[in-house]
Structure formats: structure tokens, C-alpha cells
mmCIF file of C-alpha atoms and ligand atoms in Angstrom:
data_model
loop_
_atom_site.group_PDB
_atom_site.id
_atom_site.type_symbol
_atom_site.label_atom_id
_atom_site.label_comp_id
_atom_site.label_asym_id
_atom_site.label_seq_id
_atom_site.Cartn_x
_atom_site.Cartn_y
_atom_site.Cartn_z
ATOM 1 C CA UNK A 1 -21.814 -12.347 -1.186
ATOM 2 C CA UNK A 2 -20.408 -14.838 -3.646
ATOM 3 C CA UNK A 3 -20.901 -12.814 -6.801
ATOM 4 C CA UNK A 4 -18.851 -9.871 -5.629
ATOM 5 C CA UNK A 5 -15.430 -9.221 -7.047
ATOM 6 C CA UNK A 6 -12.627 -9.573 -4.598
ATOM 7 C CA UNK A 7 -10.088 -6.916 -3.578
ATOM 8 C CA UNK A 8 -7.061 -7.409 -1.431
ATOM 9 C CA UNK A 9 -4.525 -5.037 -0.007
ATOM 10 C CA UNK A 10 -1.918 -4.923 2.723
ATOM 11 C CA UNK A 11 0.211 -2.520 4.728
ATOM 12 C CA UNK A 12 3.469 -3.135 6.430
ATOM 13 C CA UNK A 13 3.121 -2.844 10.271
ATOM 14 C CA UNK A 14 4.411 0.622 10.813
ATOM 15 C CA UNK A 15 2.450 1.209 14.032
ATOM 16 C CA UNK A 16 0.061 4.052 14.557
ATOM 17 C CA UNK A 17 -1.263 5.472 11.240
ATOM 18 C CA UNK A 18 -1.110 9.159 10.292
ATOM 19 C CA UNK A 19 -3.494 11.269 8.349
ATOM 20 C CA UNK A 20 -1.591 10.564 5.144
ATOM 21 C CA UNK A 21 -2.399 6.875 5.602
ATOM 22 C CA UNK A 22 -5.951 7.640 6.490
ATOM 23 C CA UNK A 23 -6.778 9.763 3.461
ATOM 24 C CA UNK A 24 -4.309 8.001 1.123
ATOM 25 C CA UNK A 25 -5.447 4.433 1.685
ATOM 26 C CA UNK A 26 -7.555 3.562 4.653
ATOM 27 C CA UNK A 27 -10.662 5.649 3.771
ATOM 28 C CA UNK A 28 -10.610 4.015 0.345
ATOM 29 C CA UNK A 29 -10.397 0.570 1.913
ATOM 30 C CA UNK A 30 -13.395 1.402 4.008
ATOM 31 C CA UNK A 31 -15.399 2.553 0.979
ATOM 32 C CA UNK A 32 -14.557 -0.623 -1.009
ATOM 33 C CA UNK A 33 -16.355 -2.693 1.597
ATOM 34 C CA UNK A 34 -19.680 -1.557 0.063
ATOM 35 C CA UNK A 35 -18.812 -3.004 -3.335
ATOM 36 C CA UNK A 36 -16.326 -5.785 -3.038
ATOM 37 C CA UNK A 37 -15.451 -8.809 -0.968
ATOM 38 C CA UNK A 38 -12.458 -7.439 0.852
ATOM 39 C CA UNK A 39 -9.245 -8.986 2.203
ATOM 40 C CA UNK A 40 -6.935 -6.663 4.208
ATOM 41 C CA UNK A 41 -3.810 -7.858 5.856
ATOM 42 C CA UNK A 42 -0.709 -6.860 7.819
ATOM 43 C CA UNK A 43 2.395 -7.495 5.671
ATOM 44 C CA UNK A 44 4.697 -8.312 8.574
ATOM 45 C CA UNK A 45 7.084 -10.498 6.564
ATOM 46 C CA UNK A 46 7.429 -7.621 4.172
ATOM 47 C CA UNK A 47 8.628 -5.441 7.062
ATOM 48 C CA UNK A 48 11.636 -7.710 7.340
ATOM 49 C CA UNK A 49 12.707 -7.223 3.734
ATOM 50 C CA UNK A 50 14.086 -3.816 4.739
ATOM 51 C CA UNK A 51 14.262 -3.987 8.513
ATOM 52 C CA UNK A 52 15.660 -7.473 9.061
ATOM 53 C CA UNK A 53 18.601 -6.163 11.072
ATOM 54 C CA UNK A 54 16.409 -4.353 13.615
ATOM 55 C CA UNK A 55 12.792 -5.503 13.231
ATOM 56 C CA UNK A 56 11.578 -3.454 16.196
ATOM 57 C CA UNK A 57 8.219 -4.218 17.760
ATOM 58 C CA UNK A 58 6.385 -5.878 14.892
ATOM 59 C CA UNK A 59 3.750 -7.404 17.112
ATOM 60 C CA UNK A 60 3.032 -4.159 18.895
ATOM 61 C CA UNK A 61 2.991 -2.239 15.617
ATOM 62 C CA UNK A 62 0.609 -4.835 14.149
ATOM 63 C CA UNK A 63 -1.777 -4.374 17.043
ATOM 64 C CA UNK A 64 -1.679 -0.574 16.832
ATOM 65 C CA UNK A 65 -2.241 -0.645 13.109
ATOM 66 C CA UNK A 66 -5.189 -3.071 13.179
ATOM 67 C CA UNK A 67 -6.762 -0.936 15.978
ATOM 68 C CA UNK A 68 -6.519 2.086 13.713
ATOM 69 C CA UNK A 69 -8.019 0.128 10.807
ATOM 70 C CA UNK A 70 -11.054 -0.871 12.876
ATOM 71 C CA UNK A 71 -11.415 2.591 14.395
ATOM 72 C CA UNK A 72 -11.458 4.156 10.906
ATOM 73 C CA UNK A 73 -14.245 1.835 9.791
ATOM 74 C CA UNK A 74 -12.897 -1.473 8.604
ATOM 75 C CA UNK A 75 -15.681 -3.883 9.474
ATOM 76 C CA UNK A 76 -14.702 -7.433 10.368
ATOM 77 C CA UNK A 77 -18.176 -8.612 9.401
ATOM 78 C CA UNK A 78 -17.548 -7.486 5.871
ATOM 79 C CA UNK A 79 -13.782 -7.651 5.532
ATOM 80 C CA UNK A 80 -11.340 -10.462 6.219
ATOM 81 C CA UNK A 81 -8.651 -8.917 8.354
ATOM 82 C CA UNK A 82 -5.531 -11.101 8.873
ATOM 83 C CA UNK A 83 -1.816 -11.330 9.436
ATOM 84 C CA UNK A 84 0.449 -12.414 6.635
ATOM 85 C CA UNK A 85 2.869 -14.465 8.812
ATOM 86 C CA UNK A 86 -0.089 -16.460 10.299
ATOM 87 C CA UNK A 87 -0.925 -17.874 6.875
ATOM 88 C CA UNK A 88 2.042 -20.077 6.040
ATOM 89 C CA UNK A 89 0.663 -20.931 2.627
ATOM 90 C CA UNK A 90 1.950 -17.464 1.458
ATOM 91 C CA UNK A 91 5.439 -18.720 2.048
ATOM 92 C CA UNK A 92 4.800 -21.973 0.142
ATOM 93 C CA UNK A 93 3.350 -20.104 -2.904
ATOM 94 C CA UNK A 94 6.257 -17.584 -2.646
ATOM 95 C CA UNK A 95 8.698 -20.465 -2.948
ATOM 96 C CA UNK A 96 6.931 -21.958 -5.942
ATOM 97 C CA UNK A 97 6.595 -18.579 -7.666
ATOM 98 C CA UNK A 98 10.294 -18.063 -7.117
ATOM 99 C CA UNK A 99 10.913 -21.053 -9.364
ATOM 100 C CA UNK A 100 9.140 -19.448 -12.285
ATOM 101 C CA UNK A 101 10.050 -15.766 -11.938
ATOM 102 C CA UNK A 102 12.868 -14.629 -14.180
ATOM 103 C CA UNK A 103 15.564 -12.692 -12.339
ATOM 104 C CA UNK A 104 15.454 -10.053 -14.984
ATOM 105 C CA UNK A 105 11.847 -9.140 -14.064
ATOM 106 C CA UNK A 106 12.965 -8.424 -10.527
ATOM 107 C CA UNK A 107 16.134 -6.632 -11.423
ATOM 108 C CA UNK A 108 14.370 -4.166 -13.613
ATOM 109 C CA UNK A 109 11.732 -3.376 -11.025
ATOM 110 C CA UNK A 110 12.074 0.386 -10.512
ATOM 111 C CA UNK A 111 11.362 0.357 -6.774
ATOM 112 C CA UNK A 112 14.180 -2.148 -6.278
ATOM 113 C CA UNK A 113 16.852 0.252 -7.383
ATOM 114 C CA UNK A 114 15.195 3.391 -5.992
ATOM 115 C CA UNK A 115 14.828 1.952 -2.486
ATOM 116 C CA UNK A 116 18.320 0.595 -2.424
ATOM 117 C CA UNK A 117 19.589 4.151 -3.132
ATOM 118 C CA UNK A 118 17.180 5.872 -0.765
ATOM 119 C CA UNK A 119 17.683 3.542 2.128
ATOM 120 C CA UNK A 120 21.477 3.489 1.664
ATOM 121 C CA UNK A 121 22.204 3.085 5.346
ATOM 122 C CA UNK A 122 20.663 -0.434 5.130
ATOM 123 C CA UNK A 123 22.217 -3.262 3.151
ATOM 124 C CA UNK A 124 19.475 -4.194 0.739
ATOM 125 C CA UNK A 125 21.588 -6.456 -1.377
ATOM 126 C CA UNK A 126 19.661 -9.416 -0.009
ATOM 127 C CA UNK A 127 17.772 -12.253 -1.677
ATOM 128 C CA UNK A 128 14.614 -11.278 0.333
ATOM 129 C CA UNK A 129 14.653 -7.718 -0.799
ATOM 130 C CA UNK A 130 14.996 -8.638 -4.460
ATOM 131 C CA UNK A 131 12.197 -11.130 -3.945
ATOM 132 C CA UNK A 132 9.879 -8.598 -2.331
ATOM 133 C CA UNK A 133 7.507 -8.458 -5.308
ATOM 134 C CA UNK A 134 7.306 -12.244 -5.541
ATOM 135 C CA UNK A 135 6.086 -12.426 -1.995
ATOM 136 C CA UNK A 136 3.655 -9.586 -2.794
ATOM 137 C CA UNK A 137 2.430 -11.547 -5.833
ATOM 138 C CA UNK A 138 1.873 -14.590 -3.652
ATOM 139 C CA UNK A 139 -0.090 -12.462 -1.158
ATOM 140 C CA UNK A 140 -2.388 -11.324 -3.910
ATOM 141 C CA UNK A 141 -2.952 -14.361 -6.107
ATOM 142 C CA UNK A 142 -3.300 -16.835 -3.276
ATOM 143 C CA UNK A 143 -6.707 -15.217 -2.645
ATOM 144 C CA UNK A 144 -7.390 -15.043 -6.390
ATOM 145 C CA UNK A 145 -8.037 -11.320 -5.971
ATOM 146 C CA UNK A 146 -9.425 -9.361 -8.884
ATOM 147 C CA UNK A 147 -8.324 -5.905 -7.729
ATOM 148 C CA UNK A 148 -5.537 -4.465 -5.672
ATOM 149 C CA UNK A 149 -6.170 -0.969 -4.275
ATOM 150 C CA UNK A 150 -2.781 0.740 -3.948
ATOM 151 C CA UNK A 151 -1.038 4.008 -4.352
ATOM 152 C CA UNK A 152 1.006 4.875 -7.445
ATOM 153 C CA UNK A 153 4.272 3.694 -5.913
ATOM 154 C CA UNK A 154 2.910 0.099 -5.740
ATOM 155 C CA UNK A 155 1.742 -0.150 -9.361
ATOM 156 C CA UNK A 156 4.988 -1.738 -10.614
ATOM 157 C CA UNK A 157 4.476 -4.473 -8.047
ATOM 158 C CA UNK A 158 0.948 -5.141 -9.261
ATOM 159 C CA UNK A 159 2.227 -5.201 -12.861
ATOM 160 C CA UNK A 160 4.743 -7.837 -11.861
ATOM 161 C CA UNK A 161 2.015 -9.811 -10.087
ATOM 162 C CA UNK A 162 0.059 -9.791 -13.328
ATOM 163 C CA UNK A 163 3.004 -11.196 -15.265
ATOM 164 C CA UNK A 164 3.708 -13.847 -12.663
ATOM 165 C CA UNK A 165 0.044 -14.925 -12.605
ATOM 166 C CA UNK A 166 0.007 -15.192 -16.390
ATOM 167 C CA UNK A 167 3.224 -17.124 -16.435
ATOM 168 C CA UNK A 168 1.960 -19.645 -13.874
ATOM 169 C CA UNK A 169 -1.271 -20.158 -15.782
ATOM 170 C CA UNK A 170 0.681 -20.616 -19.007
ATOM 171 C CA UNK A 171 3.346 -22.989 -17.742
ATOM 172 C CA UNK A 172 0.938 -25.247 -15.830
ATOM 173 C CA UNK A 173 -1.966 -25.014 -18.304
ATOM 174 C CA UNK A 174 -4.169 -23.806 -15.510
ATOM 175 C CA UNK A 175 -6.729 -21.080 -15.016
ATOM 176 C CA UNK A 176 -6.208 -20.857 -11.273
ATOM 177 C CA UNK A 177 -5.168 -17.258 -11.077
ATOM 178 C CA UNK A 178 -7.152 -14.297 -12.294
ATOM 179 C CA UNK A 179 -4.877 -11.493 -13.554
ATOM 180 C CA UNK A 180 -5.533 -8.790 -10.985
ATOM 181 C CA UNK A 181 -6.003 -5.098 -11.734
ATOM 182 C CA UNK A 182 -4.318 -2.381 -9.797
ATOM 183 C CA UNK A 183 -7.019 0.014 -8.482
ATOM 184 C CA UNK A 184 -5.204 3.257 -8.233
ATOM 185 C CA UNK A 185 -6.281 5.243 -5.213
ATOM 186 C CA UNK A 186 -6.702 8.833 -6.283
ATOM 187 C CA UNK A 187 -5.768 10.773 -3.187
ATOM 188 C CA UNK A 188 -4.084 14.159 -2.712
ATOM 189 C CA UNK A 189 -0.697 13.832 -1.147
ATOM 190 C CA UNK A 190 -1.201 15.289 2.279
ATOM 191 C CA UNK A 191 1.772 17.442 3.354
ATOM 192 C CA UNK A 192 3.313 16.967 6.717
ATOM 193 C CA UNK A 193 3.768 19.718 9.318
ATOM 194 C CA UNK A 194 6.890 20.988 7.506
ATOM 195 C CA UNK A 195 5.369 20.905 4.006
ATOM 196 C CA UNK A 196 7.166 17.743 2.927
ATOM 197 C CA UNK A 197 5.217 14.549 2.301
ATOM 198 C CA UNK A 198 3.822 13.225 5.597
ATOM 199 C CA UNK A 199 6.082 10.392 6.712
ATOM 200 C CA UNK A 200 7.072 8.801 10.010
ATOM 201 C CA UNK A 201 10.721 9.008 9.090
ATOM 202 C CA UNK A 202 10.442 12.808 8.748
ATOM 203 C CA UNK A 203 8.769 13.218 12.099
ATOM 204 C CA UNK A 204 6.163 15.550 10.525
ATOM 205 C CA UNK A 205 2.974 13.521 11.166
ATOM 206 C CA UNK A 206 -0.389 14.041 12.756
ATOM 207 C CA UNK A 207 -1.550 10.643 13.935
ATOM 208 C CA UNK A 208 -5.137 9.430 13.769
ATOM 209 C CA UNK A 209 -4.933 8.824 17.480
ATOM 210 C CA UNK A 210 -3.371 12.162 18.520
ATOM 211 C CA UNK A 211 -5.149 13.868 21.389
ATOM 212 C CA UNK A 212 -7.002 17.152 20.928
ATOM 213 C CA UNK A 213 -4.093 18.885 22.608
ATOM 214 C CA UNK A 214 -1.516 17.265 20.286
ATOM 215 C CA UNK A 215 -3.523 18.142 17.230
ATOM 216 C CA UNK A 216 -3.791 21.748 18.437
ATOM 217 C CA UNK A 217 -0.084 22.020 19.102
ATOM 218 C CA UNK A 218 0.985 20.392 15.870
ATOM 219 C CA UNK A 219 -1.260 22.525 13.677
ATOM 220 C CA UNK A 220 -0.182 25.646 15.504
ATOM 221 C CA UNK A 221 3.392 25.030 14.472
ATOM 222 C CA UNK A 222 2.534 23.876 10.932
ATOM 223 C CA UNK A 223 4.260 25.681 8.141
ATOM 224 C CA UNK A 224 2.367 28.409 6.321
ATOM 225 C CA UNK A 225 3.241 30.539 3.278
ATOM 226 C CA UNK A 226 6.894 31.411 4.016
ATOM 227 C CA UNK A 227 6.585 34.735 2.106
ATOM 228 C CA UNK A 228 3.921 35.873 4.481
ATOM 229 C CA UNK A 229 6.151 37.217 7.247
ATOM 230 C CA UNK A 230 3.977 39.802 8.981
ATOM 231 C CA UNK A 231 0.295 39.754 9.823
ATOM 232 C CA UNK A 232 -0.547 42.355 7.232
ATOM 233 C CA UNK A 233 1.424 40.817 4.394
ATOM 234 C CA UNK A 234 -0.893 39.195 1.907
ATOM 235 C CA UNK A 235 -0.249 35.454 1.376
ATOM 236 C CA UNK A 236 -0.780 32.684 -1.188
ATOM 237 C CA UNK A 237 -2.974 29.943 0.280
ATOM 238 C CA UNK A 238 -1.912 27.447 -2.449
ATOM 239 C CA UNK A 239 1.630 27.237 -1.129
ATOM 240 C CA UNK A 240 0.548 26.757 2.528
ATOM 241 C CA UNK A 241 0.191 23.239 3.869
ATOM 242 C CA UNK A 242 -2.469 24.582 6.199
ATOM 243 C CA UNK A 243 -4.671 25.345 3.193
ATOM 244 C CA UNK A 244 -4.223 21.856 1.822
ATOM 245 C CA UNK A 245 -5.775 20.610 5.055
ATOM 246 C CA UNK A 246 -8.574 23.130 4.891
ATOM 247 C CA UNK A 247 -9.521 21.689 1.505
ATOM 248 C CA UNK A 248 -9.926 18.298 3.160
ATOM 249 C CA UNK A 249 -11.459 19.303 6.498
ATOM 250 C CA UNK A 250 -13.312 22.602 6.178
ATOM 251 C CA UNK A 251 -16.625 23.595 4.668
ATOM 252 C CA UNK A 252 -16.783 25.261 1.282
ATOM 253 C CA UNK A 253 -17.613 28.626 2.914
ATOM 254 C CA UNK A 254 -14.745 28.348 5.328
ATOM 255 C CA UNK A 255 -12.334 27.398 2.574
ATOM 256 C CA UNK A 256 -13.488 30.477 0.663
ATOM 257 C CA UNK A 257 -13.182 32.640 3.732
ATOM 258 C CA UNK A 258 -9.582 31.590 4.595
ATOM 259 C CA UNK A 259 -8.368 31.657 1.002
ATOM 260 C CA UNK A 260 -9.725 35.171 0.455
ATOM 261 C CA UNK A 261 -8.538 36.255 3.941
ATOM 262 C CA UNK A 262 -5.030 34.977 3.206
ATOM 263 C CA UNK A 263 -4.755 36.743 -0.131
ATOM 264 C CA UNK A 264 -5.984 40.015 1.331
ATOM 265 C CA UNK A 265 -4.274 39.786 4.664
ATOM 266 C CA UNK A 266 -7.793 39.846 6.145
ATOM 267 C CA UNK A 267 -7.169 36.830 8.307
ATOM 268 C CA UNK A 268 -4.062 35.955 10.291
ATOM 269 C CA UNK A 269 -2.393 32.572 10.251
ATOM 270 C CA UNK A 270 -3.227 31.964 13.887
ATOM 271 C CA UNK A 271 -6.918 32.529 13.282
ATOM 272 C CA UNK A 272 -6.856 30.459 10.091
ATOM 273 C CA UNK A 273 -5.275 27.625 11.974
ATOM 274 C CA UNK A 274 -7.867 27.882 14.752
ATOM 275 C CA UNK A 275 -10.617 27.041 12.294
ATOM 276 C CA UNK A 276 -8.648 24.113 11.011
ATOM 277 C CA UNK A 277 -7.857 22.814 14.466
ATOM 278 C CA UNK A 278 -11.526 22.785 15.347
ATOM 279 C CA UNK A 279 -12.451 20.911 12.152
ATOM 280 C CA UNK A 280 -9.666 18.313 12.393
ATOM 281 C CA UNK A 281 -10.581 17.616 16.005
ATOM 282 C CA UNK A 282 -14.230 17.190 15.306
ATOM 283 C CA UNK A 283 -13.589 14.944 12.224
ATOM 284 C CA UNK A 284 -11.267 12.651 14.111
ATOM 285 C CA UNK A 285 -13.326 12.524 17.311
ATOM 286 C CA UNK A 286 -15.513 9.543 16.331
ATOM 287 C CA UNK A 287 -12.455 7.560 15.270
ATOM 288 C CA UNK A 288 -10.724 8.335 18.565
ATOM 289 C CA UNK A 289 -13.752 7.366 20.589
ATOM 290 C CA UNK A 290 -14.018 4.106 18.803
ATOM 291 C CA UNK A 291 -10.324 3.517 19.324
ATOM 292 C CA UNK A 292 -10.649 3.990 23.061
ATOM 293 C CA UNK A 293 -13.343 1.323 23.247
ATOM 294 C CA UNK A 294 -11.386 -1.117 21.073
ATOM 295 C CA UNK A 295 -8.130 -0.641 22.973
ATOM 296 C CA UNK A 296 -9.686 -1.716 26.259
ATOM 297 C CA UNK A 297 -11.053 -4.904 24.693
ATOM 298 C CA UNK A 298 -7.976 -7.022 24.227
ATOM 299 C CA UNK A 299 -9.992 -10.197 23.747
ATOM 300 C CA UNK A 300 -12.104 -8.565 21.119
ATOM 301 C CA UNK A 301 -9.175 -7.624 18.960
ATOM 302 C CA UNK A 302 -7.733 -11.113 19.297
ATOM 303 C CA UNK A 303 -11.055 -12.590 18.205
ATOM 304 C CA UNK A 304 -11.206 -10.345 15.164
ATOM 305 C CA UNK A 305 -7.781 -11.388 14.046
ATOM 306 C CA UNK A 306 -8.392 -15.053 14.810
ATOM 307 C CA UNK A 307 -11.589 -15.062 12.799
ATOM 308 C CA UNK A 308 -9.905 -13.222 9.873
ATOM 309 C CA UNK A 309 -6.975 -15.575 9.974
ATOM 310 C CA UNK A 310 -9.240 -18.604 9.900
ATOM 311 C CA UNK A 311 -11.095 -17.278 6.895
ATOM 312 C CA UNK A 312 -7.933 -16.384 5.022
ATOM 313 C CA UNK A 313 -6.401 -19.761 5.889
ATOM 314 C CA UNK A 314 -9.325 -21.625 4.338
ATOM 315 C CA UNK A 315 -9.011 -19.683 1.085
ATOM 316 C CA UNK A 316 -5.278 -19.968 0.911
ATOM 317 C CA UNK A 317 -5.387 -23.754 1.613
ATOM 318 C CA UNK A 318 -7.929 -24.242 -1.149
ATOM 319 C CA UNK A 319 -5.780 -22.349 -3.645
ATOM 320 C CA UNK A 320 -2.705 -24.296 -2.688
ATOM 321 C CA UNK A 321 -4.467 -27.568 -3.309
ATOM 322 C CA UNK A 322 -5.090 -26.464 -6.887
ATOM 323 C CA UNK A 323 -1.579 -25.133 -7.254
ATOM 324 C CA UNK A 324 0.088 -28.377 -6.111
ATOM 325 C CA UNK A 325 -2.185 -30.403 -8.385
ATOM 326 C CA UNK A 326 -1.416 -28.166 -11.363
ATOM 327 C CA UNK A 327 2.351 -28.544 -10.826
ATOM 328 C CA UNK A 328 2.033 -32.209 -9.980
ATOM 329 C CA UNK A 329 3.751 -32.065 -6.602
HETATM 330 N N1 LIG B 1 4.196 -3.508 -0.611
HETATM 331 C C1 LIG B 1 3.050 -2.961 0.057
HETATM 332 C C2 LIG B 1 3.462 -1.600 0.724
HETATM 333 O O1 LIG B 1 4.565 -1.445 1.055
HETATM 334 C C3 LIG B 1 2.502 -3.851 1.123
HETATM 335 C C4 LIG B 1 1.978 -5.132 0.536
HETATM 336 C C5 LIG B 1 2.532 -6.382 0.710
HETATM 337 C C6 LIG B 1 0.858 -5.295 -0.325
HETATM 338 N N2 LIG B 1 1.784 -7.313 0.008
HETATM 339 C C7 LIG B 1 0.802 -6.657 -0.601
HETATM 340 C C8 LIG B 1 -0.057 -4.394 -0.832
HETATM 341 C C9 LIG B 1 -0.230 -7.141 -1.414
HETATM 342 C C10 LIG B 1 -1.075 -4.911 -1.699
HETATM 343 C C11 LIG B 1 -1.142 -6.274 -1.964
HETATM 344 O O2 LIG B 1 2.617 -0.763 0.880
#
């Protein structure tokens, strides 16, 4: 529908997605399909900004991730699903934006310094890493997107994108680029099995595609209230990761039952987890079933990506015509 506003977002190809990704981003992407014209892509070039020395299986990870997207409800009829590195125009726009982006904007980007410190076993003193947000800006504005659904950590990048879009329009007296809004995804941070943020690098994830058996085993060893040592000690549900999951997966009466039971030592952790296991399994079942069908249809997945790439390429090529004309190149 032509009158719909356009949103665009991307994920780096990390492979199979976990429940943090599902509730933190993907469910929101699925919902946005009702309201917006949606572009969703695999940011495989971005994966190289930090992992250039050992890229790993980017193609395999891309495939796994797109399968998860489709299983969770991204609909290729309504969303343009594509791969960044297949649309070479992103690289051309990235180069041109590099000409107009002041170094100071990049150097003061908070995630630049933070990540360099956090990922200190990798050498991130590279041109590509500093330019990460310029590539991200190109990804966004080449589709003339109006909104960018992201988590809080990505807002500085959207802010930079806005500045870069404005600067381009100003310098070349053009109105090619809308200034996009960050659409902050309000999602509770889902704890991992050990109570820290769920993250592949911590090895504390439940994956969307985990089997019933794996889900059962993982939740069985999930951390609970550490103060509640014995069965008849009362506990505090609010400090237990298990309860954070109940809030997301269980019915209001079950939530009430386990919260009260925990506080009064009326229910044991094993029993409380049993309820959760049942609910997580039944909620993920339709996603897993869809995934099994999609996995066996190799041609089908290829066709989805080819079709998305073709649509994205048309849009990107049209924007680049305008960009070259505005610059006079
Ligand atoms: N930087 C984003 C992340 O790590 C991925 C990304 C790349 C992106 N280009 C984008 C997100 C454009 C939104 C729009 O999650």
C-alpha cells in the first residue's frame, strides 16, 4: 500500500535466535507489518565490523536467522526481506556519506568507545568499525525509511542517521531523504538461565528452535531466588528469573498462584518450573512446526530472499539515481 509509512530494521547474522531476540525485537517486527510497509534485512557486512578476523559461517547464520524470522511470523507477502551484501548500492551510498560525515560525529558515538572496551580481545581500531554508523545510515536512508524499530542500544545510531540525512539534504539542496524516527521497542529484558541478560556469548540462552526436551532441561536448571535454599523457605518471586518468564508465558491466575506460592513456600521451585515448561513449550510449538516445514523447503527460502532482494534493489537503485543527480556525479 503506497500511503503507508515505511519502517526498516536489520539484525546481524548471529544464527539461531533466542527468546530475548524474539520478545525484544522480532515480535515487534511482526506486529509492525499490520501498519507499515516493512523492510527487514540481514546486516552481514556489519558482522564484519567486529568479526573481520574470524567471520565464521555468515551464510549459514543468515539462513538460520531468516528461517527464524519467517517461523515467527514475518510474512514475505507483506515485508521485503533481503540481504545487505546483495544490494551493492548500500556500499556506494556508504562511500558517498563517508565524504560528508565529520569524524567528530563518529568519534563521540557512545557505542564506539563502549564496544571497543567491552570487546577488548578484538582490535577494533579499524576504519570499518569507526564507520559502522555510516553504513547503518546508508542502510536506512537508501530506502527512505520513516521509522527504525530498534532497542535502546541502537538509538545513538539512529540519531547519527538523522544528522547525516539532514546534512546530505542541506549540502546538496535536496529533499531526497526523510529524517527517520527511532521507534523504541519497549520490551522487558529477558534474563538468561543464569539471571544475566540473555546472550549467546554468555551461553545462557533458550533458542526459539530448542526441542521440548531442551526447553525442559534448560528451565529445570534455571536460576531461582538464591535465598530460597530449602523447599520450605519462603522466596521472593521478583528476584527469580523463572518468575520473569511466568509473567510473559503464563496466565494471570498461574502468575498469581506461583507468586503467592513462592512467598509462602506453598509451591516448590520444581513444581513452579513445571508450569512454566509446559507454557513455554506450547507457546513455541507453532513456531517450531512452521520452522520444520520451512527448513525442508530449500528452494522456498531461496525464492523468498531472491524476491526480497529484487524489491530492495529496485528501491535502492531509484534512490541512488537521485543521489548521483543531486551531487552531480
Ligand atoms: N546495528 C544493528 C544491530 O547491531 C544492525 C543494523 C545494521 C541495523 N543496519 C541497520 C538496524 C539499520 C536498524 C537499521 O542490531
